[in-house]
Every structure is written in C-alpha cells, then in structure tokens.
Coordinates of C-alpha atoms and ligand atoms in Angstrom, one line a residue:
M1 CA 0.0 0.0 0.0
K2 CA 1.3 3.4 -1.0
F3 CA 1.1 6.0 1.7
S4 CA 0.3 8.7 -0.8
K5 CA -2.8 6.9 -1.9
S6 CA -3.9 5.7 1.6
F7 CA -6.2 7.2 4.1
I8 CA -4.0 7.1 7.2
P9 CA -4.7 10.4 8.9
T10 CA -2.0 10.5 11.6
L11 CA -2.1 13.2 14.2
K12 CA 0.9 14.9 15.7
E13 CA -0.9 16.2 18.8
V14 CA -2.6 14.2 21.5
P15 CA -6.4 14.6 21.0
N16 CA -7.7 16.4 24.1
D17 CA -10.6 14.1 24.8
A18 CA -8.4 11.0 25.0
V19 CA -6.6 10.0 28.3
V20 CA -6.0 6.3 28.0
T21 CA -2.8 5.4 26.0
S22 CA -4.5 3.0 23.6
H23 CA -7.2 5.5 22.9
V24 CA -4.7 8.3 22.2
L25 CA -2.6 6.0 19.9
M26 CA -5.5 4.6 18.0
L27 CA -6.6 8.2 17.3
R28 CA -3.1 9.5 16.5
T29 CA -2.3 6.6 14.1
G30 CA -5.6 7.2 12.2
M31 CA -7.0 3.8 13.1
I32 CA -10.2 5.1 14.6
R33 CA -12.3 8.2 14.7
S34 CA -15.1 9.0 17.1
L35 CA -18.6 9.5 15.9
G36 CA -20.3 10.1 19.2
A37 CA -19.9 9.0 22.9
G38 CA -18.8 5.4 22.8
I39 CA -19.2 5.1 19.0
Y40 CA -16.1 4.7 16.8
S41 CA -15.4 4.3 13.1
F42 CA -12.6 2.0 12.3
L43 CA -10.5 3.4 9.5
P44 CA -8.6 1.2 7.1
L45 CA -5.5 0.7 9.1
G46 CA -7.5 -0.1 12.3
Y47 CA -9.8 -2.4 10.5
K48 CA -6.9 -4.4 9.2
V49 CA -6.0 -5.2 12.8
V50 CA -9.6 -6.0 13.7
K51 CA -9.6 -8.5 10.8
K52 CA -6.3 -10.1 11.9
I53 CA -7.6 -10.6 15.5
S54 CA -10.9 -11.9 14.1
E55 CA -9.0 -14.4 11.9
I56 CA -7.1 -15.7 14.9
I57 CA -10.3 -16.1 16.8
R58 CA -12.0 -17.9 13.9
E59 CA -9.1 -20.3 13.6
E60 CA -9.1 -21.2 17.2
M61 CA -12.9 -21.4 17.5
D62 CA -13.0 -23.6 14.4
A63 CA -10.3 -25.8 15.9
I64 CA -12.6 -26.7 18.8
G65 CA -15.5 -27.5 16.5
G66 CA -17.1 -24.1 16.6
Q67 CA -19.5 -23.2 13.8
E68 CA -19.7 -19.6 12.7
F69 CA -23.0 -17.9 12.6
H70 CA -24.1 -14.4 11.7
L71 CA -27.0 -13.6 13.9
P72 CA -29.0 -10.3 13.5
A73 CA -28.2 -7.4 15.7
L74 CA -31.8 -6.2 15.4
N75 CA -33.9 -8.6 17.5
P76 CA -37.7 -8.8 18.1
K77 CA -38.2 -7.7 21.7
E78 CA -40.6 -10.5 22.5
I79 CA -37.8 -13.0 22.4
W80 CA -36.0 -10.9 25.0
E81 CA -39.1 -10.8 27.1
E82 CA -39.1 -14.6 27.4
T83 CA -36.1 -14.4 29.7
G84 CA -37.0 -11.2 31.5
R85 CA -33.8 -9.6 30.3
V86 CA -35.5 -6.5 28.9
E87 CA -35.8 -5.6 32.6
A88 CA -32.5 -7.2 33.7
F89 CA -30.5 -5.1 31.2
G90 CA -32.5 -2.0 32.0
D91 CA -31.0 1.2 30.5
I92 CA -28.1 -0.7 28.9
L93 CA -30.5 -2.3 26.4
F94 CA -31.0 -0.1 23.3
Q95 CA -34.7 -0.3 22.3
I96 CA -36.1 0.9 19.0
K97 CA -38.6 3.6 19.8
N98 CA -41.5 3.0 17.5
R99 CA -41.0 -0.7 16.9
D100 CA -40.9 -3.7 19.2
Y101 CA -37.2 -4.4 18.6
V102 CA -34.1 -4.2 20.6
L103 CA -30.4 -4.0 19.5
A104 CA -28.7 -7.1 20.8
P105 CA -26.2 -6.5 23.7
T106 CA -25.4 -10.3 23.5
H107 CA -27.1 -13.3 21.9
E108 CA -28.1 -15.9 24.5
E109 CA -31.8 -15.4 23.7
I110 CA -31.3 -15.7 19.9
V111 CA -29.2 -18.9 20.0
T112 CA -31.6 -20.4 22.5
Y113 CA -34.5 -19.4 20.2
H114 CA -32.8 -21.3 17.3
A115 CA -31.8 -24.2 19.5
R116 CA -35.3 -24.6 20.8
K117 CA -36.5 -25.1 17.2
A118 CA -33.6 -27.1 15.9
L119 CA -31.9 -29.2 18.6
K120 CA -34.3 -32.0 19.6
S121 CA -32.2 -35.0 20.4
Y122 CA -29.1 -35.8 22.4
K123 CA -27.7 -37.2 19.1
E124 CA -27.4 -33.6 17.9
L125 CA -25.3 -32.5 20.9
P126 CA -22.8 -31.1 21.6
Q127 CA -23.0 -28.0 19.5
I128 CA -20.7 -24.9 19.6
W129 CA -22.0 -21.9 17.8
Y130 CA -20.2 -18.6 17.5
Q131 CA -20.1 -15.4 15.7
I132 CA -18.1 -12.2 15.5
Q133 CA -20.8 -9.5 15.6
T134 CA -21.5 -6.0 16.6
K135 CA -23.1 -5.6 20.0
F136 CA -24.9 -2.6 21.4
R137 CA -24.9 -1.5 25.0
N138 CA -26.0 1.8 26.3
E139 CA -23.0 2.0 28.7
A140 CA -23.6 4.7 31.2
R141 CA -20.0 6.0 31.0
P142 CA -18.4 5.1 27.6
R143 CA -14.7 6.0 28.0
S144 CA -11.2 4.8 27.3
G145 CA -12.0 4.7 23.5
V146 CA -13.0 1.3 22.2
I147 CA -12.4 -0.4 25.5
R148 CA -15.9 0.6 26.6
G149 CA -18.0 1.5 23.6
R150 CA -21.7 1.6 23.1
Q151 CA -21.2 -0.3 19.9
F152 CA -18.5 -2.9 19.8
L153 CA -17.4 -6.1 18.2
M154 CA -17.7 -9.2 20.2
K155 CA -16.9 -12.8 19.5
D156 CA -19.6 -14.6 21.3
A157 CA -19.9 -18.4 21.4
Y158 CA -22.6 -20.7 22.9
S159 CA -22.3 -24.4 23.7
F160 CA -25.3 -26.8 24.0
D161 CA -24.7 -30.1 25.9
S162 CA -26.8 -33.0 27.1
S163 CA -25.1 -33.2 30.6
Y164 CA -23.1 -31.1 33.0
E165 CA -20.2 -33.4 32.4
N166 CA -20.3 -32.6 28.7
L167 CA -20.7 -28.9 29.6
D168 CA -17.4 -29.2 31.5
S169 CA -15.7 -30.4 28.3
S170 CA -17.2 -27.6 26.2
Y171 CA -16.0 -25.1 28.8
Q172 CA -12.5 -26.6 28.9
L173 CA -12.3 -26.4 25.1
H174 CA -13.1 -22.7 25.2
D175 CA -10.7 -22.2 28.1
G176 CA -8.0 -23.7 25.9
A177 CA -9.0 -21.8 22.8
Y178 CA -9.0 -18.5 24.7
R179 CA -5.5 -19.1 26.0
K180 CA -4.3 -19.8 22.4
I181 CA -6.1 -16.8 21.1
F182 CA -4.6 -14.4 23.7
D183 CA -1.2 -16.0 23.4
R184 CA -1.2 -15.7 19.7
C185 CA -2.3 -12.0 20.0
G186 CA 0.8 -11.4 22.2
L187 CA -1.1 -10.4 25.3
K188 CA 0.0 -10.8 28.8
Y189 CA -3.1 -11.8 30.6
F190 CA -4.3 -13.7 33.7
V191 CA -7.4 -15.7 34.5
V192 CA -9.7 -14.7 37.3
G193 CA -12.3 -17.1 38.3
A194 CA -14.6 -18.9 40.5
S195 CA -14.2 -22.6 39.8
S196 CA -17.3 -24.5 39.1
G197 CA -19.1 -26.1 42.0
A198 CA -19.3 -29.9 42.2
M199 CA -22.5 -30.0 40.2
G200 CA -21.1 -27.7 37.5
G201 CA -23.4 -25.2 36.0
S202 CA -22.0 -22.2 37.7
G203 CA -18.3 -21.9 36.8
S204 CA -17.1 -18.7 35.3
E205 CA -13.7 -17.3 34.5
E206 CA -12.6 -13.9 33.2
F207 CA -9.5 -13.3 31.1
M208 CA -8.0 -10.0 32.2
V209 CA -5.1 -7.7 31.5
K210 CA -3.6 -5.3 34.0
S211 CA -4.3 -1.7 33.0
D212 CA -4.8 1.7 34.5
A213 CA -7.8 2.0 32.2
G214 CA -9.5 -1.0 33.8
E215 CA -12.7 -0.7 35.7
D216 CA -12.3 -4.0 37.6
T217 CA -10.1 -4.3 40.6
V218 CA -8.3 -7.6 41.0
A219 CA -6.0 -9.2 43.5
Y220 CA -3.2 -11.1 41.8
C221 CA -0.3 -13.2 43.0
E222 CA 2.6 -13.2 40.5
S223 CA 4.1 -16.2 42.3
C224 CA 1.3 -18.8 42.1
G225 CA -1.1 -17.2 39.7
Y226 CA -3.9 -16.8 42.2
A227 CA -6.2 -14.1 40.8
A228 CA -9.6 -12.9 42.0
N229 CA -11.8 -10.0 41.6
V230 CA -11.5 -7.9 44.8
E231 CA -15.2 -8.4 45.2
V232 CA -14.5 -12.0 46.2
A233 CA -10.7 -12.0 46.9
S234 CA -9.4 -13.0 50.3
S235 CA -5.9 -12.7 51.7
K236 CA -3.8 -14.0 54.6
V237 CA -3.6 -11.1 57.1
S238 CA -2.8 -11.4 60.7
P239 CA -5.7 -11.3 63.1
K240 CA -5.8 -9.2 66.2
E241 CA -3.9 -11.2 68.7
R242 CA -5.8 -12.1 71.9
D243 CA -4.1 -10.7 75.0
A244 CA -3.5 -13.1 77.8
E245 CA -5.7 -11.1 80.1
S246 CA -8.9 -9.2 79.4
K247 CA -9.3 -5.9 81.1
T248 CA -12.6 -4.9 82.6
I249 CA -14.8 -2.9 80.4
Y250 CA -14.9 0.9 80.9
E251 CA -16.5 3.9 79.4
I252 CA -14.4 6.8 78.1
S253 CA -15.6 10.3 77.4
T254 CA -14.4 11.1 73.8
P255 CA -15.9 14.5 72.9
N256 CA -16.1 15.1 69.1
V257 CA -14.1 11.9 68.3
K258 CA -15.8 10.3 65.3
S259 CA -13.3 8.4 63.2
I260 CA -10.9 5.6 64.1
D261 CA -8.0 7.9 63.3
E262 CA -9.3 10.6 65.7
L263 CA -9.9 7.9 68.4
C264 CA -6.3 6.7 67.9
V265 CA -4.9 10.2 68.3
F266 CA -7.1 11.0 71.3
L267 CA -6.3 7.8 73.2
K268 CA -2.8 7.4 71.9
I269 CA -3.6 3.9 70.7
D270 CA -3.1 1.9 67.5
E271 CA -5.9 1.4 65.0
K272 CA -5.4 -2.4 65.5
E273 CA -6.8 -1.9 69.0
C274 CA -10.1 -0.5 67.6
A275 CA -13.2 -2.2 66.3
K276 CA -15.1 -0.1 63.8
S277 CA -18.9 -0.4 63.5
R278 CA -21.2 0.1 60.6
V279 CA -24.9 -0.5 60.6
V280 CA -26.7 -1.7 57.5
M281 CA -30.3 -2.7 56.7
H282 CA -31.1 -6.0 55.2
D283 CA -34.7 -7.0 54.6
N284 CA -35.7 -4.3 57.1
K285 CA -33.6 -5.9 59.7
V286 CA -30.5 -4.2 61.2
V287 CA -27.1 -5.8 61.0
L288 CA -24.0 -4.4 62.6
L289 CA -20.7 -5.0 60.8
L290 CA -17.6 -4.9 62.9
M291 CA -14.1 -4.4 61.3
L292 CA -10.6 -4.2 62.8
G293 CA -9.2 -0.7 62.6
N294 CA -9.7 1.0 59.3
D295 CA -10.3 -2.3 57.4
E296 CA -12.9 -1.7 54.7
V297 CA -16.1 -3.6 54.3
N298 CA -16.5 -5.5 51.0
E299 CA -20.0 -4.9 49.9
T300 CA -20.1 -7.9 47.6
K301 CA -19.1 -10.2 50.4
I302 CA -21.8 -8.7 52.7
E303 CA -24.4 -9.2 50.0
S304 CA -23.4 -12.8 49.4
I305 CA -23.4 -13.6 53.1
L306 CA -26.7 -12.0 53.8
G307 CA -28.3 -12.7 50.4
G308 CA -30.0 -9.9 48.6
T309 CA -29.4 -6.2 48.7
V310 CA -28.1 -4.3 51.7
R311 CA -28.1 -0.6 52.3
P312 CA -26.5 1.7 54.9
A313 CA -28.9 2.6 57.7
H314 CA -30.0 6.2 57.5
P315 CA -28.9 8.6 60.2
E316 CA -32.4 8.7 61.8
E317 CA -32.5 4.9 61.8
L318 CA -29.1 4.7 63.4
K319 CA -30.1 7.0 66.2
E320 CA -33.3 5.1 66.8
I321 CA -31.6 1.7 66.7
T322 CA -28.5 2.4 68.7
G323 CA -29.2 5.7 70.5
A324 CA -26.2 7.3 68.9
D325 CA -24.9 8.8 65.6
A326 CA -22.4 7.2 63.3
G327 CA -18.9 7.4 64.9
S328 CA -20.2 6.5 68.4
I329 CA -21.7 3.1 67.6
G330 CA -20.4 -0.2 68.9
P331 CA -21.1 -3.9 69.5
V332 CA -21.5 -3.8 73.3
G333 CA -25.2 -3.7 74.1
F334 CA -26.2 -3.7 70.4
N335 CA -29.5 -5.3 69.9
G336 CA -29.4 -7.1 66.5
R337 CA -27.4 -9.4 64.3
I338 CA -23.6 -8.7 64.5
L339 CA -21.2 -9.8 61.8
A340 CA -17.5 -9.4 62.7
D341 CA -14.6 -9.8 60.4
L342 CA -12.4 -12.9 60.9
R343 CA -9.5 -10.7 62.0
L344 CA -11.5 -9.9 65.1
K345 CA -12.2 -13.5 66.1
D346 CA -12.5 -13.5 69.9
A347 CA -10.3 -10.4 70.2
N348 CA -10.1 -8.7 73.6
N349 CA -9.0 -5.3 75.0
L350 CA -10.6 -3.5 72.1
Y351 CA -11.9 0.0 71.9
S352 CA -15.2 0.7 70.2
G353 CA -18.2 3.1 70.2
A354 CA -20.5 3.1 73.3
N355 CA -23.8 3.6 71.5
K356 CA -23.9 7.0 73.2
N357 CA -22.7 10.1 71.5
D358 CA -19.2 11.3 72.5
Y359 CA -18.4 8.1 74.4
H360 CA -16.3 5.0 73.6
I361 CA -15.8 1.8 75.5
G362 CA -12.4 0.3 76.3
G363 CA -11.5 -3.2 77.5
I364 CA -14.0 -5.0 75.3
D365 CA -13.6 -8.8 75.1
L366 CA -15.8 -9.8 72.2
A367 CA -16.1 -13.4 73.5
R368 CA -17.1 -12.1 76.9
D369 CA -19.0 -8.9 76.2
V370 CA -20.8 -9.4 72.9
K371 CA -23.3 -12.2 72.4
N372 CA -24.4 -13.7 69.1
I373 CA -21.5 -12.5 67.2
E374 CA -20.7 -14.3 63.8
Y375 CA -17.2 -14.2 62.4
V376 CA -17.0 -14.1 58.6
D377 CA -14.6 -12.7 56.0
L378 CA -15.8 -9.2 55.3
R379 CA -12.6 -7.4 54.3
I380 CA -11.5 -5.8 51.1
V381 CA -8.0 -7.1 50.5
K382 CA -5.1 -4.8 50.0
S383 CA -1.8 -4.8 48.1
G384 CA 1.0 -6.4 50.0
E385 CA -1.1 -8.8 52.0
G386 CA -0.5 -12.6 51.8
C387 CA -1.8 -14.6 48.9
P388 CA -4.5 -17.0 50.3
K389 CA -2.9 -19.8 48.4
C390 CA 0.8 -19.5 48.7
N391 CA 1.2 -16.7 51.2
K392 CA 3.5 -14.7 48.9
M393 CA 2.6 -11.0 48.3
L394 CA -0.7 -10.1 46.6
D395 CA -0.8 -7.2 44.2
V396 CA -4.1 -5.3 43.9
F397 CA -4.6 -3.4 40.7
T398 CA -7.2 -2.4 38.1
A399 CA -7.7 -4.6 35.1
I400 CA -9.7 -4.9 31.9
E401 CA -11.8 -7.9 31.1
L402 CA -10.8 -9.3 27.6
G403 CA -13.0 -12.3 27.7
H404 CA -15.3 -14.3 29.8
I405 CA -16.3 -18.0 29.8
F406 CA -19.3 -18.9 31.7
K407 CA -21.3 -22.1 32.5
L408 CA -24.9 -20.9 32.0
G409 CA -26.5 -24.3 32.8
T410 CA -30.2 -24.2 32.1
K411 CA -30.9 -20.5 32.8
Y412 CA -31.9 -19.7 29.3
S413 CA -33.2 -23.1 28.1
D414 CA -35.5 -23.2 31.2
A415 CA -36.8 -19.7 30.6
M416 CA -37.4 -20.3 26.9
G417 CA -38.4 -24.0 27.0
A418 CA -35.5 -25.3 24.9
T419 CA -35.4 -29.0 25.6
F420 CA -34.0 -32.1 24.0
L421 CA -34.8 -35.8 24.4
D422 CA -32.1 -37.8 26.2
E423 CA -31.1 -41.4 25.6
N424 CA -34.1 -42.6 27.5
G425 CA -36.5 -40.5 25.6
K426 CA -36.9 -38.1 28.5
E427 CA -37.2 -34.3 27.9
N428 CA -34.5 -32.2 29.5
P429 CA -33.5 -28.6 29.2
L430 CA -30.4 -27.9 27.1
I431 CA -27.3 -27.3 29.1
M432 CA -25.6 -24.2 27.9
G433 CA -22.3 -22.2 28.1
S434 CA -21.6 -18.7 26.9
Y435 CA -18.2 -17.4 25.9
G436 CA -17.3 -13.8 24.9
I437 CA -14.3 -11.9 23.7
G438 CA -14.2 -8.2 23.0
V439 CA -12.4 -7.9 19.7
D440 CA -11.9 -4.1 19.9
R441 CA -10.7 -4.6 23.5
V442 CA -8.1 -7.1 22.4
M443 CA -6.7 -4.5 20.0
A444 CA -6.7 -1.7 22.6
C445 CA -5.2 -4.0 25.2
F446 CA -2.4 -5.0 22.9
I447 CA -1.6 -1.3 22.4
E448 CA -1.7 -0.7 26.1
Q449 CA 0.9 -3.4 26.5
H450 CA 3.0 -2.7 23.4
H451 CA 3.9 0.9 23.0
D452 CA 6.7 3.4 23.8
E453 CA 6.9 7.2 23.9
K454 CA 7.0 7.3 20.1
G455 CA 4.0 5.1 19.3
I456 CA 2.8 1.6 18.9
V457 CA 5.1 -1.4 18.7
W458 CA 3.3 -4.1 16.8
D459 CA 4.2 -7.7 16.7
K460 CA 4.1 -9.3 13.3
T461 CA 0.9 -11.2 14.2
L462 CA -1.3 -8.2 14.6
A463 CA 0.6 -5.5 12.7
P464 CA -1.4 -3.9 9.9
F465 CA 1.7 -4.3 7.7
D466 CA 4.9 -6.3 8.1
I467 CA 7.2 -3.7 6.7
H468 CA 7.2 0.1 6.6
L469 CA 9.3 1.1 3.6
L470 CA 10.5 4.7 3.8
A471 CA 12.0 6.4 0.8
L472 CA 13.7 9.6 2.0
N473 CA 14.2 11.8 -1.0
L474 CA 12.0 10.8 -3.8
K475 CA 13.0 13.8 -5.9
N476 CA 16.2 11.9 -6.4
Q477 CA 15.5 9.8 -9.5
T478 CA 17.6 6.8 -8.4
I479 CA 15.9 6.7 -5.0
A480 CA 12.5 6.8 -6.7
E481 CA 13.4 4.0 -9.0
T482 CA 15.1 1.8 -6.4
S483 CA 12.4 2.2 -3.8
E484 CA 9.7 1.3 -6.4
K485 CA 11.8 -1.8 -7.2
V486 CA 12.3 -2.7 -3.6
Y487 CA 8.6 -2.2 -2.9
K488 CA 7.7 -4.6 -5.7
E489 CA 10.2 -7.2 -4.7
L490 CA 9.1 -7.1 -1.0
Q491 CA 5.5 -7.7 -2.1
D492 CA 6.5 -10.5 -4.4
A493 CA 8.3 -12.1 -1.6
G494 CA 5.0 -12.2 0.4
F495 CA 5.5 -9.2 2.7
Q496 CA 2.7 -6.8 3.4
V497 CA 4.3 -3.4 2.9
L498 CA 3.3 0.2 3.7
F499 CA 5.4 2.3 1.3
D500 CA 5.9 5.9 2.4
D501 CA 6.2 7.4 -1.1
R502 CA 5.1 10.9 -0.1
V503 CA 7.3 13.2 -2.2
D504 CA 6.8 16.3 -0.2
A505 CA 7.1 14.9 3.4
G506 CA 10.5 15.4 5.0
A507 CA 12.7 12.6 6.4
G508 CA 11.9 13.5 10.1
F509 CA 8.2 13.6 9.4
K510 CA 8.4 10.1 7.8
F511 CA 10.5 8.7 10.6
N512 CA 8.0 10.0 13.2
D513 CA 5.1 8.5 11.4
A514 CA 6.8 5.2 11.0
D515 CA 7.6 5.0 14.7
L516 CA 4.1 6.2 15.6
L517 CA 2.4 3.6 13.3
G518 CA 4.8 1.0 14.7
M519 CA 5.2 -1.7 12.0
P520 CA 7.7 -4.3 13.2
I521 CA 10.3 -3.6 10.6
Q522 CA 11.3 -0.4 8.8
V523 CA 13.3 -0.4 5.6
I524 CA 14.8 3.0 5.0
I525 CA 16.1 4.0 1.6
G526 CA 18.4 7.1 1.7
E527 CA 20.9 8.7 -0.6
K528 CA 24.0 8.0 1.4
K529 CA 23.6 4.2 2.0
M530 CA 22.2 3.7 -1.5
K531 CA 25.5 4.9 -3.0
E532 CA 27.0 1.8 -1.4
G533 CA 24.1 -0.3 -2.7
K534 CA 22.7 -0.6 0.8
V535 CA 19.5 0.2 2.7
E536 CA 18.9 0.5 6.4
V537 CA 16.7 -2.0 8.3
K538 CA 15.4 -0.9 11.6
I539 CA 13.7 -3.1 14.1
R540 CA 11.0 -1.0 15.7
K541 CA 10.9 -2.9 19.0
T542 CA 14.6 -2.8 19.8
D543 CA 15.7 0.1 17.6
E544 CA 18.5 -2.2 16.2
R545 CA 19.7 -1.0 12.8
F546 CA 21.4 -3.0 10.1
D547 CA 22.9 -1.9 6.8
V548 CA 21.9 -4.4 4.3
E549 CA 22.9 -4.8 0.6
I550 CA 19.8 -4.3 -1.5
E551 CA 20.5 -7.6 -3.3
K552 CA 20.4 -9.4 0.0
L553 CA 17.4 -7.6 1.5
I554 CA 14.7 -10.2 1.1
E555 CA 17.0 -13.0 2.3
F556 CA 17.9 -10.8 5.4
L557 CA 14.3 -10.0 6.2
K558 CA 13.2 -13.6 5.8
A559 CA 15.9 -14.6 8.3
L560 CA 14.6 -12.1 10.8
D561 CA 11.3 -14.0 11.0
Ligands
ATP1 P1 -17.5 -5.3 31.6 O1 -17.5 -5.8 33.0 O2 -16.2 -4.7 31.1 O3 -18.6 -4.4 31.3 P2 -19.0 -7.5 30.7 O4 -19.0 -8.4 31.9 O5 -20.2 -6.6 30.6 O6 -17.7 -6.6 30.6 P3 -19.6 -9.6 28.8 O7 -21.0 -9.4 28.8 O8 -19.0 -10.8 29.5 O9 -18.8 -8.3 29.4 O10 -19.1 -9.5 27.3 C1 -18.0 -10.3 26.8 C2 -16.8 -9.4 26.4 O11 -17.2 -8.3 25.6 C3 -16.1 -8.8 27.5 O12 -15.2 -9.7 28.1 C4 -15.4 -7.6 26.9 O13 -14.2 -8.0 26.3 C5 -16.4 -7.2 25.8 N1 -17.1 -6.0 26.1 C6 -18.2 -6.0 27.0 N2 -18.7 -4.7 27.1 C7 -17.9 -4.0 26.2 C8 -18.0 -2.6 25.8 N3 -18.9 -1.8 26.3 N4 -17.1 -2.2 24.9 C9 -16.2 -3.0 24.4 N5 -16.1 -4.3 24.7 C10 -17.0 -4.8 25.6
MG2 MG1 -20.7 -4.7 31.1

C-alpha cells in the first residue's frame, strides 16, 4: 500500500478528549475516529488489525469445532421478554422507539431461540455456535476509547450439551482456545475465576489484563497465579492477637471523636486496638458490621453472606436503633445481628463506640461482652497482603476484562423452554455455556501493553503491515526507482508493505510517522547508503539497525522471522 494513496490520517498532537494510551494512539495513528460518545469508526489501518484478530479467533474457534453464525443485531423484543432480560439489562439495552425491537447486547436469547426449534435429540449434541458480531450496549460511561464502547465487536460463542459433564468439556475447550487466542495475539493476561461447583453449571472465568484504564479491581499473585476480583478475593492477614488477660470494660468520654484515626490520636492507641462499626439494613432488619481498625467492608461479600441487597442505615434509623450517631456506635449492648470480620475473632481489649454520642468503650472482650457475634470474611483485600494460596505477596490493581467463559447451565433453556430428548426419551433442558471476547478490546489492550513514547510497537501477528518502507528523498531519480523496485520485490516475496512514497514529506516527518504507526520492521532508503548499494533496516521494538545490501534484503528479512 502506498502511503500517498492511503487514508491514514495520523495526528501529531494528542487529541484532548483522550486520556488512555491506547485511545490516544488509536486516534493518532488514524486507526479510529469518534462518531459520538462510545461510538467509533474503524478506518482502514485499524480495520486491518480487527480483521487479523478476528481471523485468529476464527481459527481457534473452528479448531474446537465451533461453527460460525451471523445472527441479527436487530432482535424482536418479544424474544428478550421470554427471559426477563429486557428488565434485567434496563437502560443498557437499546430499544427501538416506534417498533418492538431491541439492539442485541449479547445473543443468548437468539441462539436459544434457534436451538429450541432445531436441537431436539441428544444425538445432535454437543454444539458450539459462535459469531463475530457488533453488539450494542448503552453503557452509562463510555470511555477509554474502544475499551468501553456503546457499539463494539464481540466474538460470542454458545455451547449446548446434554449433561453437566459434557458442559465441563465444552467449557474446557473454550478455556484452551482462549489461551491460544490471547497468546497468539501477544497479550500478557491472567485468569480470574470462581471454579465450578461440584454440580457444575455455575463456573465462570474472566481473562484479564492489568491496565490503569481498567474498571475491575483484582488481586493477583505473581508467584502462584492466584487471581480474584477484589469483590471476592481473600488474603492472609494477621488477626488481632488475643491478649493473655482481658481488662474490665470501661466507658471513656471522647468528645467530638468520630473516626478511628481521631480515636487513635485522642487515646494514643493503635488502630489495631479498635473495632469499627457500621450499621446496614437488610430486609428491614438491622445488621452491625464490625471491622478491625480501618479495614474496609467488602459490599459484595456482605451481600453474598446476607443474600439480597443491603443498604446503609439512614442517620435517623441509626439514632433510633443504637441511640447514637455514626462514629459512636459499637457492639456492646447492640440489639441485633452482628457480623464481625475474621481478623477480630475472639479479640479482647478493644476500643469501640459506646452507642452513646461522645463516648467510647475500652477493654472490650468480644467473646465475653458481645453475644451472638458471627465471624466471617468481610474485608477488602489490599496490596502487600499474603496470597491466600501461597502466602507470597498479593498485588491489587485495576484490570480490563478481555474475555469471559461462563457455564450458564439451564438458565436460558429453562426460561425459553429449549429442551432435547435424552437417551431414555426423556425431555430435558439444554445445558448451555456462553463465551465472549471483546475484539476491539483485544486490540486496545495489545496497544496498552506494546507501545513506547514514540508510538505503537506491533508484533508481526497483529501488525497492519509487516514492513514500513521509507524512501527519503523521492525527488532523487535513483531513489525513486530503487524504492519502487524494492517495494515490488518485497511484495512479491510475500511481505505486506506500507510504502511511504510521499514526495513532499521530510525525512523527520516520515520517521516519526513510521515510529508512531509501529510496523515491526522499517526499511529505509536514503541517498548515502544507497550509494554503497545498501538500505537501512530498523527493528521498531529494539531500535536495532542494520545496513543491508539491496540484493540481499529479502534474504535478510526472511531470516529475521
Ligand atoms: P465489563 O465488565 O467490562 O462491562 P461485561 O462483563 O459486561 O464486561 P460480557 O457481557 O461478558 O462483558 O461480554 C463479553 C466481552 O465483551 C467482555 O469480556 C469484553 O471483552 C467485551 N465487552 C463488554 N462490554 C464492552 C464494551 N462496552 N465495549 C467493548 N467491549 C466490551
Ligand atoms: Mg458490562
């Protein structure tokens, strides 16, 4: 491809609405342009990469027996009503105003619709159906470029099996395919998951990459590979040691002391001697949550322990239930359910609120002074704590989800009545799995991981072109002729070449563009070296440079592979 005839609108400046590196670089390299919040046009250079990623995905999905579909993005709403997901998706679902259609945010309903009509016998199972299709989600905060778009490309796959055992196999096949896909794409990723229960049907794993642009926070152990969303992560962290002797309980006047930090300063004590209380409402019942020091409560853990939603008690409720305002609440004398974090198990000589404004209590022995206390893991884990598996150091950071594999079980087949006849002629719901990869996200994440201050650094696998050929002074007749000849020879040898043949662009300008666009190899044709019958070959990743005889160029480049 000749640069002079291509539409590659590179930008020198950083566009001011872009913050995340991949977003900046995709705009600057002319791979994408914004059309509205969360809506992007892929320009030719960007679309080349999308196609390369899609091809890798196709190859690996076909290798596990996947069959490619192309399902409509425009879906009759009534199908979505069968599963109740019009409500479940809420505002995320794009609905067509004057028609009963929705724009598909995913395709479980549609594959189940087809499976219900078509898959009738165990003999037709298993099936793996996939597609690479545009999805629509009215994301509340589209940002970070294509990482969170309102329209984006997803590879979504669905498996149909006759037993949970077979679902396990389909799931494993996808797990393997995903690893191959992300490895081939050159991504450094890790897998976060809840392993499936004994009965299967509930396992789910997320393939993630570490990134400041991420909206998920994960705890990861470099040493053993333990990875979990902080919502469910646990860690090894020392409990409050129980002192040999318990003091007697006593009340302390603590005027205007509200936070743990203020209490520590006021009493000259350590935060590890304090138990912090929070009151929440669950099903109209009050629950007191007790944490050591400034440990933070993990909302997801609370909700899974209590089941259902939980909300903080309002100030009036607090006053009515405890007799005090937030900051003076404590477990002693508290009338209701108490959940304490495991770090506090049977701790003694603690300070906590007295359920009386401006007072605290010291010398609390939880085993002695607080009845009906339940000890559970309530904490949000922090960086530097011990890995729950190997005890080495956990790292907590933000990450982006690249892909997701999920054992759906019979959620959709039950709701939509998609059944098959088993070996005994008995009707059973199809057992399903669902598996997604964000294609645009793979591209953005690659760039997040492979760039330097000058621009993108592509690997051969995803690079839009193998070689960036730069001819420096095309007004020079010999250079013009030689570079045309080299361009042709490289193409004949099977290389994909972007030939910067712009006559009026200066050398510096061309070098900058080549580094920004980031093809793995640059072949530079300039007057000085050409006089010796040579060209310069530059490796973008390492900045290594070689002077290569023109006659031996193809041979040299082939050897680099
Ligand atoms: P997230 O938590 O990031 O919103 P999700 O859990 O909603 O992701 P899934 O429904 O599992 O995502 O979709 C499968 C894949 O599609 C994701 O792993 C991700 O790579 C991609 N994806 C999801 N939402 C978007 C989006 N708004 N823009 C780009 N890609 C997306
Ligand atoms: Mg989402």
